[in-house]
């Protein structure tokens, strides 16, 4: 028996030695600053050091914009029927069910009505954590209903996008949602009712190539990835590295593709100001 | 298994042999009867080959190098073609062609993706992948057609809108988006035909129409089978499976009520006989245009709205 062999097995190296800090701190991916979660929340999920805007969910968006964080949800019971019976490595129907359980919503979109500085508005907010905020039959229908309701009640419509684009698992059905929503926006435009598109990180593909770019005003949060094709696809096509900051909000602003880049803390006042330009005061 | 075009070649040579035997058979009734039966067998086999074609095989036909392109159809279906160039803002995009033409002596506007066959021309046409200028040119010519009350006929055949650096800088997404909205309220009849590849938003940007037709062997999809395979299966070789799963063929999309009509192609596919393919397409365009002609502007716009409004309503409300 070797003299250095431990005969006492009480010490367990896999045991917990550290104090649990998960969930208390968050690291900013941009400046590597470590932020206390409560500070981050108090700062609207924006890094206090470098102003990087973290992704936030649809509910947080509604709370941020509506007066006193009060609103009514509508069209929240629509469920996809899996038109293609799509199965890749997993069945799409299973994917849907699991995501519905984990997010507590029926699809990647939430419709709500309420007021912004006393002015009645309709907000349709996308939920990125629901299959990448992808747009299928349900997202298309729910946004269209928000637009039609806006036209009927003459309430401004605000769509907050956060999406990787069309939902592949619904094939051409999701493609046609682009046409459907755009057609509804044509009617809203004809009716003279305001439509503001808010683009957040990320907004790409078929969502950018339809309603996200059709606002009377298209405004974005700082640093959001916004584009038609994804950066990887472009790199593969042109076979070179993309320049720094390509397809970020500031890049689009510089190229004349956005009307404004607005900090999260100023978003409500910017929208409110725009609506007072667009609608007569009561 | 042989590819469908190989199978078709085999069938053709069989048919030739039968014909040859027929001349040899002369007046021999029994031999002629047997030959007739053989003929029918060959026809049945051809149907089988054709209807049994997989979604991937149709994709290959839709991309066939000898498939008729927009200019091939224009040559055969229309007269007095005069091209209109440029978006009056940045440049002219050769991947989309626009122009005035006459269809049965009536003025129409034609818009179509344009592919090419030799390398130099392919580069010039950017493989049929438009930049924003192409979509903007299309829209401005559509507005001209609207002003003068001329119907718009579009021909869709693109792998997709070009995913390049300049295209992004100049607002590819905005150009497509605007076309979708403006086509939805255009005050003249629009007929879109998917002639080859209907590649996602880049196809839809000239296909929001009163009638959407698909050539029998064309495909229309939100993403290419290769792209879908590499994302969903993380394996680009799964393209056949992806093609099947995406439901991209004319027949599938007719069933899903995404399109209005399927235009037949000559035996074995449009590449075998451009004249015949064009004749079938002209016949279908004539029929649909006549149906749209009688409608008032408001009726036209309302039916177009309802058509897309009701499309793809695959959800339940609980």
Coordinates of C-alpha atoms in Angstrom, one line a residue:
Chain A
X1 CA 0.0 0.0 0.0
X2 CA 1.4 3.3 -1.0
X3 CA 1.9 5.6 2.0
X4 CA 0.3 8.6 0.2
X5 CA -3.0 6.9 -0.6
X6 CA -5.9 8.5 1.1
X7 CA -7.7 5.9 3.3
X8 CA -10.2 8.4 4.4
X9 CA -12.9 8.9 1.7
X10 CA -15.0 11.5 3.5
X11 CA -13.7 14.3 1.3
X12 CA -15.8 14.5 -1.8
X13 CA -14.2 16.6 -4.5
X14 CA -17.5 17.0 -6.5
X15 CA -19.3 18.6 -3.6
X16 CA -20.4 22.1 -3.5
X17 CA -17.8 24.5 -2.2
X18 CA -18.8 27.8 -3.7
X19 CA -21.6 30.1 -2.7
X20 CA -24.4 30.0 -5.3
X21 CA -24.5 33.2 -7.2
X22 CA -26.4 32.1 -10.3
X23 CA -29.3 34.4 -11.0
X24 CA -27.9 37.1 -8.9
X25 CA -25.4 38.5 -11.3
X26 CA -25.4 38.9 -15.0
X27 CA -22.5 39.6 -17.3
X28 CA -22.7 42.1 -20.1
X29 CA -21.6 40.5 -23.3
X30 CA -20.4 43.7 -24.7
X31 CA -18.3 45.3 -22.0
X32 CA -17.9 42.2 -19.7
X33 CA -19.1 44.3 -16.8
X34 CA -20.7 42.1 -14.1
X35 CA -24.0 43.6 -13.1
X36 CA -26.1 42.8 -10.0
X37 CA -29.4 41.5 -11.4
X38 CA -31.5 44.0 -9.4
X39 CA -29.5 46.9 -10.7
X40 CA -30.0 45.6 -14.2
X41 CA -33.7 45.3 -13.7
X42 CA -33.9 48.7 -12.3
X43 CA -32.1 50.0 -15.3
X44 CA -34.7 48.4 -17.7
X45 CA -32.3 45.6 -18.6
X46 CA -29.8 48.0 -20.1
X47 CA -26.1 47.7 -19.0
X48 CA -25.4 50.7 -16.8
X49 CA -21.8 50.8 -18.0
X50 CA -22.0 50.5 -21.8
X51 CA -25.7 51.0 -22.5
X52 CA -26.0 47.6 -24.2
X53 CA -29.7 46.7 -24.4
X54 CA -30.4 43.2 -23.2
X55 CA -33.3 41.3 -24.7
X56 CA -36.5 41.5 -22.8
X57 CA -39.7 39.6 -23.1
X58 CA -43.0 40.7 -24.6
X59 CA -44.6 41.3 -21.2
X60 CA -41.8 43.6 -20.1
X61 CA -42.3 45.5 -23.3
X62 CA -46.0 46.1 -22.6
X63 CA -45.2 47.1 -19.0
X64 CA -42.7 49.6 -20.3
X65 CA -45.0 51.4 -22.7
X66 CA -48.5 51.3 -21.3
X67 CA -49.6 53.8 -18.6
X68 CA -49.1 52.3 -15.1
X69 CA -48.2 49.0 -16.8
X70 CA -52.0 48.4 -17.3
X71 CA -53.4 46.8 -20.4
X72 CA -55.9 44.2 -21.7
X73 CA -54.7 41.2 -23.6
X74 CA -56.7 40.0 -26.6
X75 CA -56.5 37.3 -29.2
X76 CA -54.3 35.3 -26.8
X77 CA -56.0 31.9 -27.4
X78 CA -54.8 31.0 -30.9
X79 CA -52.9 27.8 -31.4
X80 CA -51.1 26.6 -34.5
X81 CA -52.5 23.4 -36.1
X82 CA -49.2 22.4 -37.7
X83 CA -50.4 22.7 -41.4
X84 CA -47.5 20.7 -42.9
X85 CA -47.3 18.0 -40.1
X86 CA -43.7 19.0 -40.0
X87 CA -41.0 16.8 -38.4
X88 CA -37.3 17.4 -38.5
X89 CA -35.2 15.9 -35.7
X90 CA -38.2 16.6 -33.5
X91 CA -41.9 16.9 -34.3
X92 CA -43.0 20.5 -34.7
X93 CA -46.1 19.8 -32.7
X94 CA -44.0 18.6 -29.7
X95 CA -41.8 21.7 -30.1
X96 CA -44.9 23.9 -29.9
X97 CA -46.3 22.2 -26.9
X98 CA -43.1 22.4 -24.9
X99 CA -42.6 26.1 -25.8
X100 CA -46.2 26.8 -24.9
X101 CA -45.5 25.2 -21.5
X102 CA -42.2 27.0 -20.9
X103 CA -43.4 30.5 -22.0
X104 CA -47.0 30.3 -20.9
X105 CA -48.2 31.9 -24.1
X106 CA -49.8 30.3 -27.2
X107 CA -47.4 31.6 -29.8
X108 CA -44.6 34.2 -30.4
X109 CA -46.9 37.2 -30.2
X110 CA -49.0 39.1 -27.6
X111 CA -51.8 41.6 -28.4
X112 CA -52.7 44.2 -25.9
X113 CA -54.8 47.4 -25.7
X114 CA -54.3 50.3 -23.3
X115 CA -53.1 53.9 -23.2
X116 CA -49.9 55.7 -23.7
X117 CA -50.0 59.1 -21.9
X118 CA -53.7 58.8 -22.0
X119 CA -54.0 58.0 -25.7
X120 CA -55.6 54.7 -26.5
X121 CA -53.3 52.4 -28.6
X122 CA -52.9 48.8 -29.6
X123 CA -49.6 47.1 -29.1
X124 CA -48.6 43.8 -30.7
X125 CA -45.3 42.5 -29.1
X126 CA -43.3 39.6 -30.4
X127 CA -41.8 37.1 -28.0
X128 CA -38.3 36.0 -29.1
X129 CA -38.1 33.1 -26.6
X130 CA -40.9 31.4 -28.5
X131 CA -39.1 29.5 -31.3
X132 CA -36.9 32.5 -32.1
X133 CA -39.9 34.8 -32.4
X134 CA -40.6 33.1 -35.7
X135 CA -43.7 34.0 -37.7
X136 CA -46.2 31.3 -38.6
X137 CA -50.0 31.3 -39.1
X138 CA -50.7 32.3 -35.5
X139 CA -48.3 35.3 -35.4
X140 CA -49.6 36.4 -38.8
X141 CA -53.3 36.2 -37.7
X142 CA -52.8 37.8 -34.4
X143 CA -50.9 40.8 -35.8
X144 CA -53.4 41.1 -38.6
X145 CA -56.2 41.3 -36.0
X146 CA -54.4 44.0 -34.1
X147 CA -54.1 46.0 -37.3
X148 CA -57.7 45.5 -38.3
X149 CA -58.8 46.4 -34.8
X150 CA -56.7 49.5 -34.9
X151 CA -58.3 50.5 -38.2
X152 CA -61.8 49.8 -36.9
X153 CA -61.4 51.6 -33.6
X154 CA -59.1 54.3 -35.1
X155 CA -56.4 53.5 -32.6
X156 CA -52.7 53.7 -33.4
X157 CA -51.0 50.4 -33.9
X158 CA -47.5 49.7 -32.5
X159 CA -45.8 46.4 -33.4
X160 CA -42.7 45.5 -31.5
X161 CA -40.6 43.1 -33.5
X162 CA -38.1 40.5 -32.1
X163 CA -37.9 37.7 -34.6
X164 CA -35.6 35.5 -36.7
X165 CA -38.1 35.7 -39.5
X166 CA -40.7 33.3 -41.0
X167 CA -41.3 30.0 -39.3
X168 CA -39.7 27.3 -41.4
X169 CA -41.9 24.6 -39.9
X170 CA -45.0 26.2 -41.5
X171 CA -43.4 26.5 -44.9
X172 CA -45.2 28.6 -47.5
X173 CA -48.0 29.2 -45.0
X174 CA -45.6 31.4 -43.0
X175 CA -44.4 33.1 -46.2
X176 CA -48.0 34.1 -47.0
X177 CA -48.4 35.8 -43.6
X178 CA -46.0 38.5 -44.9
X179 CA -48.5 39.3 -47.7
X180 CA -51.5 39.1 -45.3
X181 CA -50.0 41.5 -42.7
X182 CA -48.8 43.9 -45.4
X183 CA -52.2 44.0 -47.0
X184 CA -53.8 44.8 -43.6
X185 CA -51.2 47.6 -43.2
X186 CA -52.2 49.0 -46.6
X187 CA -55.8 49.3 -45.3
X188 CA -54.6 50.9 -42.1
X189 CA -52.6 53.4 -44.1
X190 CA -55.6 54.1 -46.3
X191 CA -57.6 54.7 -43.2
X192 CA -55.0 57.3 -42.0
X193 CA -54.4 55.5 -38.7
X194 CA -50.8 55.7 -37.3
X195 CA -48.6 52.6 -37.4
X196 CA -45.3 52.7 -35.6
X197 CA -42.8 49.8 -36.0
X198 CA -40.4 49.2 -33.2
X199 CA -37.4 47.0 -34.1
X200 CA -35.6 45.2 -31.3
X201 CA -32.7 42.8 -31.2
X202 CA -33.0 40.8 -33.4
X203 CA -35.3 41.6 -36.3
X204 CA -34.4 39.7 -39.5
X205 CA -35.8 37.8 -42.5
X206 CA -39.5 37.9 -43.4
X207 CA -40.4 40.0 -40.5
X208 CA -38.1 42.8 -41.6
X209 CA -39.1 42.3 -45.2
X210 CA -42.8 43.0 -44.3
X211 CA -44.4 44.8 -41.4
X212 CA -41.2 45.8 -39.5
X213 CA -40.2 48.1 -42.3
X214 CA -43.6 49.5 -43.1
X215 CA -44.2 51.9 -40.2
X216 CA -45.1 55.5 -40.6
X217 CA -42.1 55.5 -38.4
X218 CA -39.6 52.7 -38.1
X219 CA -37.6 53.1 -34.9
X220 CA -35.1 50.7 -33.2
X221 CA -33.4 50.2 -30.0
X222 CA -29.6 50.8 -30.0
X223 CA -27.4 47.9 -31.1
X224 CA -30.2 45.7 -32.4
X225 CA -29.4 43.3 -35.2
X226 CA -31.7 44.3 -38.1
X227 CA -31.5 42.9 -41.6
X228 CA -33.0 40.8 -44.4
X229 CA -30.4 38.0 -44.7
X230 CA -28.6 36.7 -41.6
X231 CA -24.9 37.7 -41.2
X232 CA -23.7 34.2 -41.7
X233 CA -25.6 33.8 -45.0
X234 CA -24.1 37.0 -46.3
X235 CA -20.6 36.0 -45.2
X236 CA -21.0 32.7 -47.1
X237 CA -22.3 34.6 -50.2
X238 CA -19.7 37.2 -50.4
X239 CA -16.9 35.1 -48.9
X240 CA -15.5 37.8 -46.7
X241 CA -15.8 39.0 -43.1
X242 CA -18.5 41.6 -42.5
X243 CA -17.5 45.0 -41.3
X244 CA -17.8 45.8 -37.6
X245 CA -21.3 47.0 -36.7
X246 CA -22.8 45.7 -39.9
X247 CA -26.6 45.3 -39.7
X248 CA -26.8 47.0 -36.3
X249 CA -29.3 49.8 -35.6
X250 CA -26.7 52.6 -36.0
X251 CA -25.6 51.1 -39.3
X252 CA -29.1 51.2 -40.6
X253 CA -29.7 54.7 -39.4
X254 CA -26.5 55.8 -41.2
X255 CA -27.8 54.2 -44.4
X256 CA -31.2 55.9 -44.2
X257 CA -33.1 52.7 -43.3
X258 CA -34.4 53.8 -39.9
X259 CA -36.1 57.0 -38.7
X260 CA -34.6 57.0 -35.3
X261 CA -32.6 54.9 -32.8
X262 CA -34.1 55.4 -29.4
X263 CA -32.8 54.3 -26.0
X264 CA -35.2 52.0 -24.1
X265 CA -35.7 54.6 -21.4
X266 CA -36.9 57.1 -24.0
X267 CA -39.0 54.8 -26.1
X268 CA -42.4 55.7 -24.5
X269 CA -41.8 59.4 -24.7
X270 CA -40.7 59.2 -28.3
X271 CA -43.7 57.1 -29.3
X272 CA -46.0 59.4 -27.4
X273 CA -44.5 62.5 -29.0
X274 CA -44.9 60.9 -32.5
X275 CA -48.5 60.0 -31.9
X276 CA -49.3 63.6 -30.9
X277 CA -47.9 64.6 -34.3
X278 CA -50.0 62.0 -36.1
X279 CA -53.3 62.4 -34.3
X280 CA -55.3 65.5 -33.4
X281 CA -55.3 66.2 -29.6
X282 CA -58.6 65.5 -27.9
Chain B
X1 CA -33.2 4.5 -59.0
X2 CA -32.7 6.5 -62.2
X3 CA -33.5 10.2 -62.1
X4 CA -36.8 11.2 -63.6
X5 CA -35.3 12.7 -66.8
X6 CA -33.3 9.4 -67.3
X7 CA -36.5 7.4 -66.8
X8 CA -38.2 9.7 -69.3
X9 CA -35.4 9.2 -71.8
X10 CA -35.9 5.4 -71.4
X11 CA -39.6 5.7 -72.0
X12 CA -39.0 7.8 -75.1
X13 CA -36.6 5.2 -76.6
X14 CA -39.2 2.5 -75.8
X15 CA -41.8 4.5 -77.6
X16 CA -39.5 4.9 -80.7
X17 CA -39.0 1.2 -80.8
X18 CA -42.7 0.5 -80.7
X19 CA -43.3 3.0 -83.5
X20 CA -40.6 1.3 -85.5
X21 CA -42.3 -2.1 -84.9
X22 CA -45.6 -0.7 -86.0
X23 CA -44.2 0.2 -89.4
X24 CA -42.8 -3.3 -89.6
X25 CA -46.1 -4.9 -88.5
X26 CA -47.9 -3.6 -91.6
X27 CA -51.4 -5.1 -91.8
X28 CA -50.9 -7.8 -89.2
X29 CA -53.9 -7.2 -86.9
X30 CA -52.6 -9.3 -84.0
X31 CA -49.2 -7.6 -83.9
X32 CA -50.8 -4.2 -84.2
X33 CA -53.2 -5.0 -81.3
X34 CA -50.2 -6.1 -79.1
X35 CA -48.3 -3.0 -80.1
X36 CA -51.3 -0.8 -79.1
X37 CA -51.3 -2.5 -75.7
X38 CA -47.6 -1.8 -75.4
X39 CA -48.3 1.9 -76.2
X40 CA -50.8 2.1 -73.4
X41 CA -48.4 0.5 -71.0
X42 CA -45.8 3.1 -71.8
X43 CA -48.3 5.9 -71.3
X44 CA -49.3 4.5 -67.9
X45 CA -45.6 4.2 -66.9
X46 CA -45.1 7.8 -67.9
X47 CA -47.9 9.0 -65.7
X48 CA -46.4 6.9 -62.9
X49 CA -43.0 8.4 -63.3
X50 CA -44.5 11.9 -63.4
X51 CA -46.9 11.7 -60.5
X52 CA -44.4 9.8 -58.5
X53 CA -41.8 12.5 -58.7
X54 CA -40.6 13.6 -55.4
X55 CA -40.5 17.2 -54.2
X56 CA -36.7 17.2 -54.7
X57 CA -37.0 15.9 -58.2
X58 CA -39.4 18.7 -59.0
X59 CA -37.0 21.2 -57.5
X60 CA -34.3 19.9 -59.9
X61 CA -36.7 20.4 -62.8
X62 CA -37.6 23.9 -61.6
X63 CA -33.9 24.7 -61.7
X64 CA -33.2 22.9 -64.9
X65 CA -30.7 24.8 -67.1
X66 CA -32.9 24.4 -70.2
X67 CA -36.1 25.5 -68.4
X68 CA -37.8 28.5 -70.2
X69 CA -37.0 31.8 -68.5
X70 CA -39.1 35.0 -68.5
X71 CA -37.6 36.3 -71.8
X72 CA -38.3 32.9 -73.4
X73 CA -42.0 33.2 -72.4
X74 CA -42.1 36.9 -73.5
X75 CA -40.8 35.8 -77.0
X76 CA -43.5 33.2 -77.4
X77 CA -46.6 34.7 -75.7
X78 CA -46.4 38.5 -76.2
X79 CA -45.7 41.0 -79.0
X80 CA -44.3 44.5 -79.0
X81 CA -42.0 44.0 -76.0
X82 CA -40.3 47.2 -74.9
X83 CA -38.1 47.0 -71.8
X84 CA -38.2 49.6 -69.1
X85 CA -35.0 50.0 -67.1
X86 CA -33.9 51.4 -63.8
X87 CA -35.3 52.4 -60.4
X88 CA -34.6 56.2 -60.9
X89 CA -32.8 56.2 -57.6
X90 CA -29.7 54.0 -57.8
X91 CA -29.4 51.7 -60.8
X92 CA -30.8 49.1 -63.1
X93 CA -31.1 45.5 -61.8
X94 CA -30.8 43.0 -64.7
X95 CA -32.1 40.2 -62.4
X96 CA -35.6 41.7 -62.8
X97 CA -36.9 42.8 -66.1
X98 CA -39.9 45.1 -66.6
X99 CA -41.5 46.2 -69.8
X100 CA -44.6 47.0 -71.9
X101 CA -46.0 44.3 -74.1
X102 CA -49.1 43.3 -76.0
X103 CA -51.1 40.2 -75.1
X104 CA -53.7 39.3 -77.7
X105 CA -53.3 43.0 -78.9
X106 CA -54.0 44.3 -75.4
X107 CA -51.4 46.4 -73.5
X108 CA -50.0 44.7 -70.4
X109 CA -47.1 45.3 -68.0
X110 CA -44.6 42.5 -67.6
X111 CA -42.4 42.0 -64.7
X112 CA -40.2 38.9 -64.2
X113 CA -37.0 37.5 -62.7
X114 CA -34.5 36.8 -65.3
X115 CA -32.0 33.9 -65.2
X116 CA -29.4 33.0 -67.8
X117 CA -27.7 30.0 -69.3
X118 CA -24.0 30.9 -70.0
X119 CA -21.6 32.0 -67.3
X120 CA -21.1 35.6 -68.4
X121 CA -24.9 36.1 -68.7
X122 CA -25.5 34.3 -65.4
X123 CA -23.2 36.8 -63.6
X124 CA -24.9 39.7 -65.4
X125 CA -28.3 38.5 -64.3
X126 CA -26.9 37.7 -60.8
X127 CA -28.3 34.2 -61.1
X128 CA -31.8 35.7 -61.0
X129 CA -31.3 37.1 -57.5
X130 CA -32.5 40.7 -57.4
X131 CA -31.0 43.6 -55.4
X132 CA -33.3 46.3 -53.9
X133 CA -33.2 48.3 -57.2
X134 CA -34.9 45.4 -59.0
X135 CA -37.9 45.5 -56.6
X136 CA -38.0 49.3 -56.7
X137 CA -38.0 49.2 -60.5
X138 CA -40.8 46.7 -60.4
X139 CA -42.9 48.9 -58.1
X140 CA -42.4 52.1 -60.1
X141 CA -43.4 50.4 -63.3
X142 CA -46.4 48.9 -61.5
X143 CA -47.5 52.4 -60.5
X144 CA -47.2 53.4 -64.1
X145 CA -49.4 50.5 -65.2
X146 CA -51.9 51.5 -62.5
X147 CA -52.0 55.1 -63.8
X148 CA -52.9 53.9 -67.3
X149 CA -55.1 51.0 -66.3
X150 CA -53.0 48.2 -67.7
X151 CA -53.0 44.7 -66.1
X152 CA -49.8 43.4 -64.6
X153 CA -48.4 40.0 -65.4
X154 CA -45.5 38.8 -63.3
X155 CA -43.2 35.8 -63.8
X156 CA -41.4 34.4 -60.7
X157 CA -38.2 32.5 -61.0
X158 CA -35.6 33.3 -58.4
X159 CA -33.5 31.4 -55.8
X160 CA -34.3 34.4 -53.6
X161 CA -33.5 38.1 -53.1
X162 CA -29.7 38.6 -53.1
X163 CA -28.2 38.2 -49.7
X164 CA -25.3 40.6 -50.2
X165 CA -23.6 43.5 -48.4
X166 CA -24.8 46.2 -50.7
X167 CA -28.3 44.8 -50.9
X168 CA -28.5 45.1 -47.1
X169 CA -27.1 48.6 -47.1
X170 CA -29.6 49.8 -49.7
X171 CA -32.6 48.2 -47.9
X172 CA -33.4 44.9 -49.4
X173 CA -36.0 44.3 -46.6
X174 CA -37.7 47.6 -47.1
X175 CA -37.9 47.2 -50.8
X176 CA -39.6 43.8 -50.5
X177 CA -41.9 45.0 -47.7
X178 CA -43.0 48.0 -49.7
X179 CA -43.9 45.9 -52.7
X180 CA -46.0 43.6 -50.6
X181 CA -48.1 46.5 -49.2
X182 CA -48.4 48.4 -52.5
X183 CA -49.3 45.3 -54.6
X184 CA -52.1 44.6 -52.1
X185 CA -53.8 47.8 -53.0
X186 CA -52.8 48.1 -56.7
X187 CA -55.8 49.2 -58.7
X188 CA -55.3 47.0 -61.8
X189 CA -55.5 43.2 -62.2
X190 CA -52.4 41.3 -61.3
X191 CA -51.6 37.7 -62.3
X192 CA -48.4 36.1 -60.9
X193 CA -47.0 32.9 -62.3
X194 CA -44.3 30.9 -60.5
X195 CA -42.5 29.6 -63.6
X196 CA -39.4 28.0 -61.9
X197 CA -38.1 28.7 -58.4
X198 CA -40.3 30.7 -56.0
X199 CA -37.6 31.6 -53.5
X200 CA -39.2 33.1 -50.4
X201 CA -39.6 36.9 -49.9
X202 CA -37.7 37.5 -53.1
X203 CA -40.4 35.7 -55.0
X204 CA -43.4 37.0 -53.0
X205 CA -42.2 40.6 -53.6
X206 CA -43.7 40.4 -57.1
X207 CA -46.3 37.8 -56.4
X208 CA -49.1 39.5 -54.3
X209 CA -51.7 39.1 -57.0
X210 CA -55.3 38.4 -57.8
X211 CA -54.3 35.1 -59.3
X212 CA -51.2 33.1 -58.3
X213 CA -50.5 30.3 -60.8
X214 CA -47.8 27.7 -60.6
X215 CA -46.2 25.8 -63.5
X216 CA -46.6 22.1 -62.8
X217 CA -42.9 21.6 -62.0
X218 CA -42.2 24.8 -60.3
X219 CA -41.6 25.1 -56.5
X220 CA -42.5 27.9 -54.1
X221 CA -41.0 28.0 -50.6
X222 CA -40.1 30.0 -47.6
X223 CA -36.5 28.6 -47.7
X224 CA -34.5 26.4 -50.1
X225 CA -34.5 22.7 -49.2
X226 CA -30.7 22.9 -48.8
X227 CA -31.1 25.9 -46.4
X228 CA -33.8 24.2 -44.4
X229 CA -31.8 21.0 -44.2
X230 CA -28.7 22.7 -42.9
X231 CA -30.7 24.6 -40.2
X232 CA -33.2 22.0 -39.1
X233 CA -31.2 18.8 -39.6
X234 CA -27.7 20.5 -39.4
X235 CA -26.9 18.5 -42.5
X236 CA -27.3 19.9 -46.0
X237 CA -27.4 16.4 -47.5
X238 CA -30.9 16.0 -46.0
X239 CA -32.3 18.3 -48.8
X240 CA -34.6 15.6 -50.2
X241 CA -36.2 15.1 -46.9
X242 CA -36.5 18.8 -46.3
X243 CA -38.0 19.4 -49.8
X244 CA -40.7 16.8 -49.0
X245 CA -41.4 18.3 -45.5
X246 CA -41.6 21.9 -46.7
X247 CA -44.5 21.1 -49.1
X248 CA -43.2 23.2 -52.0
X249 CA -44.7 21.6 -55.1
X250 CA -47.6 23.1 -57.1
X251 CA -49.8 20.2 -56.1
X252 CA -49.1 20.6 -52.4
X253 CA -49.6 24.3 -52.4
X254 CA -52.9 24.0 -54.4
X255 CA -54.1 21.6 -51.7
X256 CA -53.1 24.1 -49.0
X257 CA -55.0 26.8 -51.0
X258 CA -51.8 29.0 -51.2
X259 CA -52.2 29.2 -55.0
X260 CA -55.1 29.4 -57.5
X261 CA -54.2 27.2 -60.4
X262 CA -51.6 24.7 -61.7
X263 CA -50.5 25.2 -65.3
X264 CA -49.6 21.9 -67.1
X265 CA -46.2 21.4 -68.6
X266 CA -45.3 19.5 -71.7
X267 CA -44.3 15.9 -71.3
X268 CA -41.3 15.5 -69.0
X269 CA -41.2 19.2 -68.2
X270 CA -41.1 22.7 -69.7
X271 CA -37.5 22.3 -70.7
X272 CA -38.4 19.7 -73.3
X273 CA -40.6 22.0 -75.3
X274 CA -40.5 25.8 -74.7
X275 CA -43.2 26.4 -77.3
X276 CA -45.7 24.0 -75.8
X277 CA -44.9 25.3 -72.3
X278 CA -45.6 28.9 -73.4
X279 CA -48.8 27.8 -75.2
X280 CA -50.1 26.2 -72.0
X281 CA -49.2 29.2 -69.9
X282 CA -50.7 31.6 -72.5
X283 CA -54.0 29.6 -72.4
X284 CA -54.1 29.9 -68.6
X285 CA -53.3 33.6 -68.6
X286 CA -56.0 34.3 -71.1
X287 CA -58.6 32.5 -69.0
X288 CA -57.7 34.2 -65.7
X289 CA -57.2 37.7 -67.2
X290 CA -60.7 37.4 -68.8
X291 CA -62.2 36.6 -65.4
X292 CA -60.5 39.6 -63.8
X293 CA -61.3 42.1 -66.6
X294 CA -64.9 42.2 -65.7
X295 CA -64.4 43.3 -62.1
X296 CA -64.6 46.9 -60.8
X297 CA -61.5 48.3 -59.0
X298 CA -63.1 48.1 -55.6
X299 CA -64.3 44.5 -56.2
X300 CA -60.8 43.6 -57.4
X301 CA -59.1 45.1 -54.3
X302 CA -61.6 43.6 -51.9
X303 CA -61.3 40.1 -53.3
X304 CA -57.5 40.4 -53.4
X305 CA -57.5 41.4 -49.7
X306 CA -59.9 38.6 -48.7
X307 CA -57.8 36.1 -50.7
X308 CA -54.7 36.8 -48.7
X309 CA -56.6 37.5 -45.5
X310 CA -58.0 34.0 -45.5
X311 CA -54.9 32.3 -46.7
X312 CA -53.1 30.0 -44.3
X313 CA -55.5 30.2 -41.4
X314 CA -54.1 27.2 -39.7
X315 CA -54.9 27.7 -36.1
X316 CA -57.6 26.9 -33.5
X317 CA -59.0 29.3 -31.0
X318 CA -59.5 27.8 -27.6

